[in-house]
Coordinates of C-alpha atoms in Angstrom, one line a residue:
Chain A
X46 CA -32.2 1.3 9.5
X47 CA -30.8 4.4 7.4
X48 CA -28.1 4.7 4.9
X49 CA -26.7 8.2 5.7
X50 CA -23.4 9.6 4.7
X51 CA -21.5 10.2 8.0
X52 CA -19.8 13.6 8.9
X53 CA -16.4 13.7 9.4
X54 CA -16.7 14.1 12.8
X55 CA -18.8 10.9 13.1
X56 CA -16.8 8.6 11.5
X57 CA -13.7 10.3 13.6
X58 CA -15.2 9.4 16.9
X59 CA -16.6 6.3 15.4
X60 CA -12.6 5.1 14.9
X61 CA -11.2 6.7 18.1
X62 CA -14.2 5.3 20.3
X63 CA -12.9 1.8 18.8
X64 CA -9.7 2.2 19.1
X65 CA -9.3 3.3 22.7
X66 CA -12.2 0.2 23.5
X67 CA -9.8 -1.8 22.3
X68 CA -6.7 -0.5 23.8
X69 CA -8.1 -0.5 27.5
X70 CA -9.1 -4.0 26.7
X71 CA -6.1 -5.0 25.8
X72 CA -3.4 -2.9 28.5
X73 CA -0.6 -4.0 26.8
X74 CA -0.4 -1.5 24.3
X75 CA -1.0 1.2 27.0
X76 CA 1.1 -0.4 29.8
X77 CA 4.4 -1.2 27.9
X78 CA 5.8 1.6 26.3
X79 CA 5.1 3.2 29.1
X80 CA 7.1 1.0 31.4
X81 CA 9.7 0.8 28.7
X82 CA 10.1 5.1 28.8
X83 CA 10.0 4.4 32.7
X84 CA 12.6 1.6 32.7
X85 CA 15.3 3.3 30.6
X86 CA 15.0 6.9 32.3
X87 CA 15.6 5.5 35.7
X88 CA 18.4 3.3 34.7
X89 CA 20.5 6.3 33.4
X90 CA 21.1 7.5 36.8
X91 CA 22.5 4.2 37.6
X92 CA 24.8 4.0 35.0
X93 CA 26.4 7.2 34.9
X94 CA 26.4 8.3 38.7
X95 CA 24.1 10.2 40.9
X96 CA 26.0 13.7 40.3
X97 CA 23.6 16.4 40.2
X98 CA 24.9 18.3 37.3
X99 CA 25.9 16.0 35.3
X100 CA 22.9 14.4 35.2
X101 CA 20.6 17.5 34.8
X102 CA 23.2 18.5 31.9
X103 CA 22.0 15.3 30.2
X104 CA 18.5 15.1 31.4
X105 CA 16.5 16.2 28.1
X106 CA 18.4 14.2 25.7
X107 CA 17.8 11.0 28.0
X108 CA 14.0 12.1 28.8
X109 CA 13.9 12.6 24.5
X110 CA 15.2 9.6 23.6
X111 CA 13.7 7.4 25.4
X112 CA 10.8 9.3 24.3
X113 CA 11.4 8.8 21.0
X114 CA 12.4 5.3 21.2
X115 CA 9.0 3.8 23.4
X116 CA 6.7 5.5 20.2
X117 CA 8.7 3.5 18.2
X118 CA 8.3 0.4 20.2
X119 CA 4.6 1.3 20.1
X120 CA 4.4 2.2 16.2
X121 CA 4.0 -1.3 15.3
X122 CA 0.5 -1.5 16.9
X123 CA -0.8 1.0 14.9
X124 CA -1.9 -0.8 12.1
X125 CA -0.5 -4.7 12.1
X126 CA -3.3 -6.1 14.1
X127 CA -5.6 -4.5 12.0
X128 CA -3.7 -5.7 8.8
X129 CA -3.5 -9.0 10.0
X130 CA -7.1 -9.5 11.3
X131 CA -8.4 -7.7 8.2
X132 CA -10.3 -5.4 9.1
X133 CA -7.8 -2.4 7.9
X134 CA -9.3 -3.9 4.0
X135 CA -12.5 -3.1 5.6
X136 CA -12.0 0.1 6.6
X137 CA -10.3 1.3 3.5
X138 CA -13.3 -0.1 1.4
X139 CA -15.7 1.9 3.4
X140 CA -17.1 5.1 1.8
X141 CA -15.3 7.2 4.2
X142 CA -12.7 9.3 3.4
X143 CA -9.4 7.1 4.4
X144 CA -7.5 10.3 5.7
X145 CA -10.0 10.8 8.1
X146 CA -9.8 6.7 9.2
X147 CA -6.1 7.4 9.3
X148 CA -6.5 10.4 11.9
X149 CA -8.2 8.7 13.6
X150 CA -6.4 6.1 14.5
X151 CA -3.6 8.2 15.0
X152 CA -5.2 10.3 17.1
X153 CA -5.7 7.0 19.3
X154 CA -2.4 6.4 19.1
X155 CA -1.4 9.3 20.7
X156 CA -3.7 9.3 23.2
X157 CA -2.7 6.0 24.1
X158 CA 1.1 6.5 24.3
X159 CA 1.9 10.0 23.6
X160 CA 0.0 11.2 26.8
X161 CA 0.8 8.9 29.3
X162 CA 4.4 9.9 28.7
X163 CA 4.0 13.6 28.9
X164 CA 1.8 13.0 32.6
X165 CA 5.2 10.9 33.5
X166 CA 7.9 13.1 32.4
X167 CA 8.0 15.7 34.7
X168 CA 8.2 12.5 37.7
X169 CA 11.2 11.5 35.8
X170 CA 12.5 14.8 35.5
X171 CA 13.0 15.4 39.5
X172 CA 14.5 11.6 39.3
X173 CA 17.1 13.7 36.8
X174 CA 17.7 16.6 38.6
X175 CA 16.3 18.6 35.5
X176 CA 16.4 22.6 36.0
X177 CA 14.0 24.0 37.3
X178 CA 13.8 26.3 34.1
X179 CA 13.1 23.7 32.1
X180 CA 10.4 21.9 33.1
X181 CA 7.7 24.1 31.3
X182 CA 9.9 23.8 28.1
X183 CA 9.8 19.9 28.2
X184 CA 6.1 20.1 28.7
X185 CA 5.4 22.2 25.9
X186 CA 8.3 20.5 23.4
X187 CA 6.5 17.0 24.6
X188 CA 2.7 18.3 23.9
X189 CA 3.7 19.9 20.7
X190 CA 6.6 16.5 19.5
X191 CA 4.6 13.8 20.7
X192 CA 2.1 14.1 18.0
X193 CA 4.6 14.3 15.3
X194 CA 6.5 11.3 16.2
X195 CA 3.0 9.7 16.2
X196 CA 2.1 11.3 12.6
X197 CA 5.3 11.0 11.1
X198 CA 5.9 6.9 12.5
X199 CA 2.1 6.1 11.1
X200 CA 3.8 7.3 7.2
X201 CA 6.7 4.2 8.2
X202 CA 4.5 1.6 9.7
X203 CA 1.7 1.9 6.4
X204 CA 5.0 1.3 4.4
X205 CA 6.2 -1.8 6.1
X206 CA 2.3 -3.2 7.2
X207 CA 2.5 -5.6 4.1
X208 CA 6.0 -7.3 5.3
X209 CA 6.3 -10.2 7.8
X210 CA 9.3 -8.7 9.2
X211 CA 9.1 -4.9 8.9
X212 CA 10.6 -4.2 12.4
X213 CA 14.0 -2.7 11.0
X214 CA 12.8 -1.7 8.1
X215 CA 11.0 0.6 9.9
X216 CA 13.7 1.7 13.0
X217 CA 15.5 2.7 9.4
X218 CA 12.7 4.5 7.6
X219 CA 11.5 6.2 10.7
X220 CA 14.3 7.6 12.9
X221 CA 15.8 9.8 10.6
X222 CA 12.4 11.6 10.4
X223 CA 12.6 11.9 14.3
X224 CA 16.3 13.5 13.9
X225 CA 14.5 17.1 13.7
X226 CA 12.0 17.2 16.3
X227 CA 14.7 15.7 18.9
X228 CA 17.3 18.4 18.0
X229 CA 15.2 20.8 18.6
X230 CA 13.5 20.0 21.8
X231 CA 16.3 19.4 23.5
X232 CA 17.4 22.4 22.4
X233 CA 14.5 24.3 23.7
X234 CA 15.0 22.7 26.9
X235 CA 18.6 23.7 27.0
X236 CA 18.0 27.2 26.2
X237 CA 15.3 27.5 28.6
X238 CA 17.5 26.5 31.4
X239 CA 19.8 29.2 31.0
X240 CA 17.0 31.2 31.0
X241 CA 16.7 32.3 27.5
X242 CA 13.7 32.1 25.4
X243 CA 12.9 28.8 23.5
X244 CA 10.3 30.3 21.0
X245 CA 12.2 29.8 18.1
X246 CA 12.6 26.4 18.4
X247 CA 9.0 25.8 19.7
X248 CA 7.8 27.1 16.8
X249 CA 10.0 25.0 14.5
X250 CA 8.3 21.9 16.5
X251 CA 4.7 23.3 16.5
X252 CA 5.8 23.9 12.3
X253 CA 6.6 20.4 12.3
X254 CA 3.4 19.7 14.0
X255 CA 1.4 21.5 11.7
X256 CA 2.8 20.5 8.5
X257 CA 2.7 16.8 9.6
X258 CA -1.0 16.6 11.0
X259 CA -2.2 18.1 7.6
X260 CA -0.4 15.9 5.4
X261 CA 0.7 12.9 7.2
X262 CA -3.0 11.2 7.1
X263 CA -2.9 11.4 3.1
X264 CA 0.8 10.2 3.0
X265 CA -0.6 7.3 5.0
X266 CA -3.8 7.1 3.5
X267 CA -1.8 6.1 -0.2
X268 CA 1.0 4.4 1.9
X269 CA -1.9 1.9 3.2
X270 CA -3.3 1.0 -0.5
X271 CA 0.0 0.1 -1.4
X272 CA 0.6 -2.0 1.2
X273 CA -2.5 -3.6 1.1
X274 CA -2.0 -4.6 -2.7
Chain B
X769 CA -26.8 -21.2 -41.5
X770 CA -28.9 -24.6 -41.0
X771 CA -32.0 -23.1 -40.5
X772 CA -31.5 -20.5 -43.4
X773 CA -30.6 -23.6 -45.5
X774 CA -33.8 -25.2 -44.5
X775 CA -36.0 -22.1 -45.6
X776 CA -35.0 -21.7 -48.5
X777 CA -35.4 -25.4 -49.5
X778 CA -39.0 -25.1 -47.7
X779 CA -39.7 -22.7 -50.3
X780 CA -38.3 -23.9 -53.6
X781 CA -41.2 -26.9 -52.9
X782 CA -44.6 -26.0 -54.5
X783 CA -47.6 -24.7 -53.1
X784 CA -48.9 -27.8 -51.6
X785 CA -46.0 -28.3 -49.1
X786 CA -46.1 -24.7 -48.2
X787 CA -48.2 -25.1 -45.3
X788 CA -46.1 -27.9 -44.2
X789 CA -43.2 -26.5 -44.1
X790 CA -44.0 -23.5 -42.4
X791 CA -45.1 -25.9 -39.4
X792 CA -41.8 -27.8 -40.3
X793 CA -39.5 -25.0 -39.9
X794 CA -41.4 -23.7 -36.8
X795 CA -40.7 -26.8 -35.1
X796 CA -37.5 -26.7 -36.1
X797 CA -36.9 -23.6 -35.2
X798 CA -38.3 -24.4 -31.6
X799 CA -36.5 -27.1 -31.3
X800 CA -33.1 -25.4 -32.5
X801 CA -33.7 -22.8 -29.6
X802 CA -34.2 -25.2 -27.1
X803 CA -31.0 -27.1 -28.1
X804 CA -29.1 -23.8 -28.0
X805 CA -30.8 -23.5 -24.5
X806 CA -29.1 -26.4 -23.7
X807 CA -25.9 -26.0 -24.8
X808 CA -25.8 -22.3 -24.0
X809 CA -27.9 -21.8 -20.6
X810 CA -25.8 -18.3 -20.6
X811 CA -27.4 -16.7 -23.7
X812 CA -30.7 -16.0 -22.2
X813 CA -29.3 -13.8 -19.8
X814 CA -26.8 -12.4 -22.4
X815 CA -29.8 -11.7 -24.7
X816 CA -31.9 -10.0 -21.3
X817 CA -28.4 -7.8 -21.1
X818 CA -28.6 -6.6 -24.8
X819 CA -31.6 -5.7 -24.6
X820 CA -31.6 -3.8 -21.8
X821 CA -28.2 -2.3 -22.7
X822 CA -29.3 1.2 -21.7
X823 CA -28.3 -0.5 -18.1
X824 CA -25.1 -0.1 -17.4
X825 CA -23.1 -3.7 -16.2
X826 CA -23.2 -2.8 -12.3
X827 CA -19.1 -4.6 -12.5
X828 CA -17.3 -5.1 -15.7
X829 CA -13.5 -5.0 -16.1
X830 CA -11.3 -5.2 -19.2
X831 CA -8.3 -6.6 -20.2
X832 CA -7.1 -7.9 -16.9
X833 CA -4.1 -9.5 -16.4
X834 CA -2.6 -10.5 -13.1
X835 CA 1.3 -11.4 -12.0
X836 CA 2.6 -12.4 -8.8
X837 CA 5.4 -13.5 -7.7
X838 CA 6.3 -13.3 -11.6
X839 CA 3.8 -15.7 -12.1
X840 CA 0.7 -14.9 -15.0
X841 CA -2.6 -15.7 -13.3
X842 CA -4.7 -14.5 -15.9
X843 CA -4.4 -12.2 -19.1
X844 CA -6.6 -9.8 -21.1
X845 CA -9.4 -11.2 -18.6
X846 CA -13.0 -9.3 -19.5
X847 CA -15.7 -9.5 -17.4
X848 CA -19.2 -7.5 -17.5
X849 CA -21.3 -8.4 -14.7
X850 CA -25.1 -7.4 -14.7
X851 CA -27.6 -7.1 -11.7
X852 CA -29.2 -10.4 -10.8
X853 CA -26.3 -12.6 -11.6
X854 CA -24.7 -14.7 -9.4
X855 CA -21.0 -15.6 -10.6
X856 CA -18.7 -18.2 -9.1
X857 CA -15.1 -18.0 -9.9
X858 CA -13.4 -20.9 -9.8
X859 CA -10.1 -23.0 -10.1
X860 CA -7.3 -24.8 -8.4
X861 CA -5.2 -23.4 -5.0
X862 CA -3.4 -20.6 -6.0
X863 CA -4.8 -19.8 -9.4
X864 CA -5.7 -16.6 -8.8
X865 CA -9.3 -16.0 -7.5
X866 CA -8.9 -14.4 -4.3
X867 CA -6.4 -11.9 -6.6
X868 CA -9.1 -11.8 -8.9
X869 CA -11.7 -10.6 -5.9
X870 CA -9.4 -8.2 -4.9
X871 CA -9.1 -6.4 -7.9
X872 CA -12.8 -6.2 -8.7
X873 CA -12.9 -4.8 -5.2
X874 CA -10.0 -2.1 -5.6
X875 CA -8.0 -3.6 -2.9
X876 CA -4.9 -4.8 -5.6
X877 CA -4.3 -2.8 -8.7
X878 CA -4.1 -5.2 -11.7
X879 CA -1.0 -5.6 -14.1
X880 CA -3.1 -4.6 -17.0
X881 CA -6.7 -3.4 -17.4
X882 CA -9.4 -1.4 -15.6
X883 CA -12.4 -2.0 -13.5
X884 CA -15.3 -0.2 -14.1
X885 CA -18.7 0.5 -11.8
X886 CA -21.6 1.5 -14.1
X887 CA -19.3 2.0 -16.7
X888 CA -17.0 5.0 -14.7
X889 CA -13.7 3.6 -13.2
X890 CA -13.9 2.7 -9.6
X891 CA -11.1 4.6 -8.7
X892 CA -12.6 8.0 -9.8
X893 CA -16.1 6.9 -8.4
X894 CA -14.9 5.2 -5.4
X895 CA -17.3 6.7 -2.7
X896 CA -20.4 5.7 -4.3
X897 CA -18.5 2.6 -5.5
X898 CA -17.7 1.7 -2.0
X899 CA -21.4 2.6 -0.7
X900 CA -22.5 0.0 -3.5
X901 CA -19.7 -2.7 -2.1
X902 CA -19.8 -5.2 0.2
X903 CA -16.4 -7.1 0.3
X904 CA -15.6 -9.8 2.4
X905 CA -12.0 -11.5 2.1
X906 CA -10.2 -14.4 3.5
X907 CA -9.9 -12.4 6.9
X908 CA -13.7 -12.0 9.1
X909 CA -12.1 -8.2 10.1
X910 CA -13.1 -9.2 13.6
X911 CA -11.6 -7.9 16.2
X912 CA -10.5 -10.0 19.4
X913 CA -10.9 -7.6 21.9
X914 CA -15.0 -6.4 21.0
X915 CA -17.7 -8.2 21.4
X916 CA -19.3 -9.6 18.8
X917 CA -22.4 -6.6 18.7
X918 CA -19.5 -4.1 19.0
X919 CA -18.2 -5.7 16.0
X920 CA -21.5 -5.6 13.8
X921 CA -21.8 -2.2 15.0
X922 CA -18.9 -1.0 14.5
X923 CA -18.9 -2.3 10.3
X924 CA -22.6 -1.0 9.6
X925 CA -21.7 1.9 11.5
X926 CA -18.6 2.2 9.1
X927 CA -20.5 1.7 6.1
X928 CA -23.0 3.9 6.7
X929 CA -25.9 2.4 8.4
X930 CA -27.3 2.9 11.3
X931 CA -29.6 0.2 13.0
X932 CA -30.3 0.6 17.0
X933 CA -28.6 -2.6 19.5
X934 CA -32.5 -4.3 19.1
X935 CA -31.9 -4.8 15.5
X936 CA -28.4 -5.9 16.0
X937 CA -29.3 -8.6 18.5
X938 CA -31.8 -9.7 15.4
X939 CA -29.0 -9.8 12.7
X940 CA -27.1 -11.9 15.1
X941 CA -29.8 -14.2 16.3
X942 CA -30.1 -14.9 11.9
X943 CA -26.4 -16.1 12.2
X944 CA -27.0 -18.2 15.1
X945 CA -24.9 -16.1 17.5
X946 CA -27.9 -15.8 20.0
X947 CA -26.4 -15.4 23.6
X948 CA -23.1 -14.8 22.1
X949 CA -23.7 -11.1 21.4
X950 CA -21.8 -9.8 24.2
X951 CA -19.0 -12.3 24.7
X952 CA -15.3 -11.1 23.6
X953 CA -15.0 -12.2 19.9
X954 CA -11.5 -13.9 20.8
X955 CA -13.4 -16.1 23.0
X956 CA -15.5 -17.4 20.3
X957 CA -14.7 -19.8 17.4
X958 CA -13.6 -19.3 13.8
X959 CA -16.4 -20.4 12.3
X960 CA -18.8 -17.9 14.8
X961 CA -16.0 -15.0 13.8
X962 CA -16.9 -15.8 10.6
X963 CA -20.5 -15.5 11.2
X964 CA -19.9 -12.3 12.6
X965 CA -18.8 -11.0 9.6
X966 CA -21.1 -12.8 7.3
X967 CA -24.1 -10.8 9.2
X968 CA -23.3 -7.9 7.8
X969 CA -25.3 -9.3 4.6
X970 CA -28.4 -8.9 6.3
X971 CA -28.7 -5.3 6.3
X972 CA -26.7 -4.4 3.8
X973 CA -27.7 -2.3 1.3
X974 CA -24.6 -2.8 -1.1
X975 CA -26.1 -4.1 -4.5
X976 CA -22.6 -5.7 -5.4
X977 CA -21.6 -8.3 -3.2
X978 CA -18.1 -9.6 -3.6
X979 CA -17.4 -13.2 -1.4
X980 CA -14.2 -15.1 -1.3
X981 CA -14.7 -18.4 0.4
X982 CA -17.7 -17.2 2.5
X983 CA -18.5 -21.1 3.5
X984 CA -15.5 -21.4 5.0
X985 CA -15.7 -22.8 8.7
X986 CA -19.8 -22.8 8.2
X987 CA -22.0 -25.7 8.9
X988 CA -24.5 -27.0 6.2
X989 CA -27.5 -25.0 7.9
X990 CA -25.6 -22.2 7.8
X991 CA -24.6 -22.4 4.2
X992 CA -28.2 -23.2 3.0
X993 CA -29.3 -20.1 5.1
X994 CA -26.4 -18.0 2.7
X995 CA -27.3 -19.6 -0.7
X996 CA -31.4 -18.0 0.2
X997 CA -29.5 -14.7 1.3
X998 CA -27.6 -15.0 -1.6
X999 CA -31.4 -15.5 -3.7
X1000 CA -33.3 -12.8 -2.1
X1001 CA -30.2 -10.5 -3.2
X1002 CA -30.1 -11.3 -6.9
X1003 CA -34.0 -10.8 -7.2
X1004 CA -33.7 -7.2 -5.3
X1005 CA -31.3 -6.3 -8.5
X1006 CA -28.0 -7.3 -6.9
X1007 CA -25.0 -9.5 -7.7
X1008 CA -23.0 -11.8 -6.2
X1009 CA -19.2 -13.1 -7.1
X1010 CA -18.4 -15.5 -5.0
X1011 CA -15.3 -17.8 -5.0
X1012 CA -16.1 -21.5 -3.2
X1013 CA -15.0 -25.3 -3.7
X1014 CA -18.2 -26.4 -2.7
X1015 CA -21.2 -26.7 -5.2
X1016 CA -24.2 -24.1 -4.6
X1017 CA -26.8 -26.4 -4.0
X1018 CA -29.8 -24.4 -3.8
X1019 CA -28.9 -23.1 -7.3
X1020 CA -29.7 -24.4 -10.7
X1021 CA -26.5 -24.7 -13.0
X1022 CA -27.9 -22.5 -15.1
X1023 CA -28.0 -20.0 -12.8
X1024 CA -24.6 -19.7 -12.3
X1025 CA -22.3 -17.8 -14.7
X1026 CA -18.8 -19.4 -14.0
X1027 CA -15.4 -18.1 -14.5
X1028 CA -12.7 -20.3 -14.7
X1029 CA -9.4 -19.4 -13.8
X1030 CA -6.9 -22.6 -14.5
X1031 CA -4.0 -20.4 -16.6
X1032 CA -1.5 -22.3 -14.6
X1033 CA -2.4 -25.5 -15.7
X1034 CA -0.2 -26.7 -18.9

């Protein structure tokens, strides 16, 4: 037995490695916003008719906002059962950096929801009759605005983690913060299919992306010891 | 004031009582120590503390006061704990100890006051604070879905110490979890979550050990096991602050510096 200060790549993997143990144990988390982006992409077709353009007209906002709405469904996982268990006190009394922990987790969360969704979307793109055009700018305004929902929805969920009933609390605190990355992703899929380039707006989202992944985790970080007072 | 009183009357007697006296105020002043003993069991280890004052208190805080729920808990509260002291808060439900713990640990911020670690705030040495901390709350901080060696893993691992899955099944078989280590924690009881967490003791290497209600949902075996863990740590130079309704039977009263918390009661 040692005491050795962990690198920050250590106590990284450390958190991820738990995390994703505890999210294949427990298929829930993976399985249901999932099934909830699923569910509400395929009933849009249903609803508004099965006209080709009308629906490929339409096709990024629906494939964004249900996007945007399952990582909010999710959000609440990523630090209640933690917080109620309490081992989130234990991590944030552990000599490791807390932005790190944060990342971490994060990072988990991502994995966990954020990718799933982008290996589905292009399935539910056919089912939309997106153009053909766009399918490389969804990909690429899903890799790079996944993340950022994740980052930026973490800042929320450390807010509310201290109150029984945070739920629309955090709907309110969250989805204006969302507002940006979905105006311009859809936008960049728009553009794209009319054959245009998107890299202004991709940029904007990998800015966002950026800007939130370096200072998200603090944000959290003190969000966190103010909840847990 | 006594004793002085007693001198100087020893010594206005003449020659021939001198030697008497002397033996007289001896024994008196024996037997006034003893009585102070008594009355004050504390001042021994006070008196060790002065004298060594060139050792900083490994957990004081100052002027404490707590609210919640607009509710005064405790005011201007000073504390200065020392290595090898064992200090059981107590009072009624909801008087304020597990706020108390929590603010010695850093988890709450206090209304008033500071909290210090060898004399330098916690929150400006909180790394080597929190490599000096071992803080276990209401909650185990088990989780359901690991097993219970994942769990012990995963909170050494956390806290910076390594110790290879032999050694783990040891520190488990010492909390009576033998052939439990790889079933599901949500599968097992409270009081075995709680054992779980209590492990952690073992191998820790934290010299301040902050406990609210670590008996909880233990057996009597168990809790006799704790109060010798509890031992071994204050010999080694630690401390332990510990909030519990039961009485530490292993210890002598004296042994135990006690802070009472009962504000609420008018």
């Amino acid at each position: 037995m040692s005491v050795a200060n962990l690198s920050y790549r250590a106590v990284f993997s450390l958190v991820l490695k738990r995390d994703l143990t505890i999210a294949m144990r427990h298929k829930d988390d993976i399985i249901n916003p999932l099934l909830f982006f699923v569910i509400v992409v395929t009933l849009f077709p249903l609803g508004i008719g099965p006209e080709a353009q009308t629906l490929s007209r339409i096709a990024p906002g629906i494939i964004w906002v249900a996007a945007l709405l399952s990582t909010l469904l999710s959000l609440d996982r990523l630090f209640k059962s933690d917080h109620i268990d309490g081992s989130l006190e234990q991590m944030l009394l552990s000599p490791q950096p807390v932005f790190i922990l944060v990342l971490a987790k994060i990072v988990a969360h991502w994995l966990i929801t954020g990718l799933p969704l982008i290996l589905i979307a292009p399935l539910l793109a056919v089912l939309l009759h997106l153009n053909e055009q766009s399918y490389e700018a969804l990909i690429l305004t899903l890799l790079l605005g996944t993340p950022v929902l994740s980052l930026l929805g973490a800042i929320g969920v450390a807010l509310t983690v201290g109150i029984k009933k945070g739920g629309v609390l955090l709907s309110l605190l969250v989805l204006p913060l969302y507002i940006p990355v979905l105006i311009f992703a859809t936008s960049a899929i728009d553009t794209a299919a009319l054959g245009l380039p998107y890299s202004g707006q991709l940029a904007i989202i990998a800015a966002l992306f950026f800007g939130s992944l370096t200072l998200a985790p603090f944000a959290v970080g003190a969000a966190l010891k103010v909840s847990t007072n | 004031m006594i004793l002085r009183y007693v001198i100087t009357r020893s010594k206005s007697k003449n020659d021939l009582h001198q030697n008497k006296a002397d033996k007289h105020r001896l024994d008196f002043v024996r037997y006034f120590q003893h009585v102070k003993e008594c009355i004050f069991p504390l001042s021994a280890n006070l008196a060790a503390s002065l004298a060594s004052k060139d050792e900083p208190a490994l957990i004081s805080a100052s002027n404490l006061t707590c609210i919640r729920e607009e509710r005064l808990l405790f005011d201007q509260l000073t504390i200065e704990i020392n290595a090898g002291d064992i200090v059981q808060v107590e009072g009624p439900n909801g008087s304020g100890k597990t706020s108390l713990l929590r603010i010695l640990a850093g988890l709450s911020q206090p209304y008033e006051g500071e909290v210090f670690y060898k004399n330098q705030l916690i929150t400006q040495s909180r790394e080597e604070f929190h490599q000096n901390l071992l803080y276990l709350g209401h909650l185990p901080g088990v989780k359901g879905e690991m097993t219970a060696q994942e769990n012990l893993n995963f909170n050494l691992t956390l806290h910076g110490l390594h110790i290879n899955s032999s050694e783990i099944e040891e520190t488990l078989a010492l909390v009576n979890l033998t052939g439990f280590e790889d079933s599901l924690a949500s599968h097992l009881s409270a009081g075995q979550h709680r054992r779980i967490s209590l492990a952690r003791l073992y191998k820790s290497t934290a010299n301040i050990w902050i406990l609210d209600e670590p008996f909880t949902a233990i057996d009597k075996q168990g809790v006799h096991s704790l109060e010798q863990l509890f031992k071994a740590h204050i010999k080694q130079g630690g401390c332990v602050i510990l909030t519990t309704h039961q009485d530490l039977l292993t210890f002598s009263p004296s042994q135990i510096k006690k802070i009472t918390l009962d504000y609420l009661i008018d």
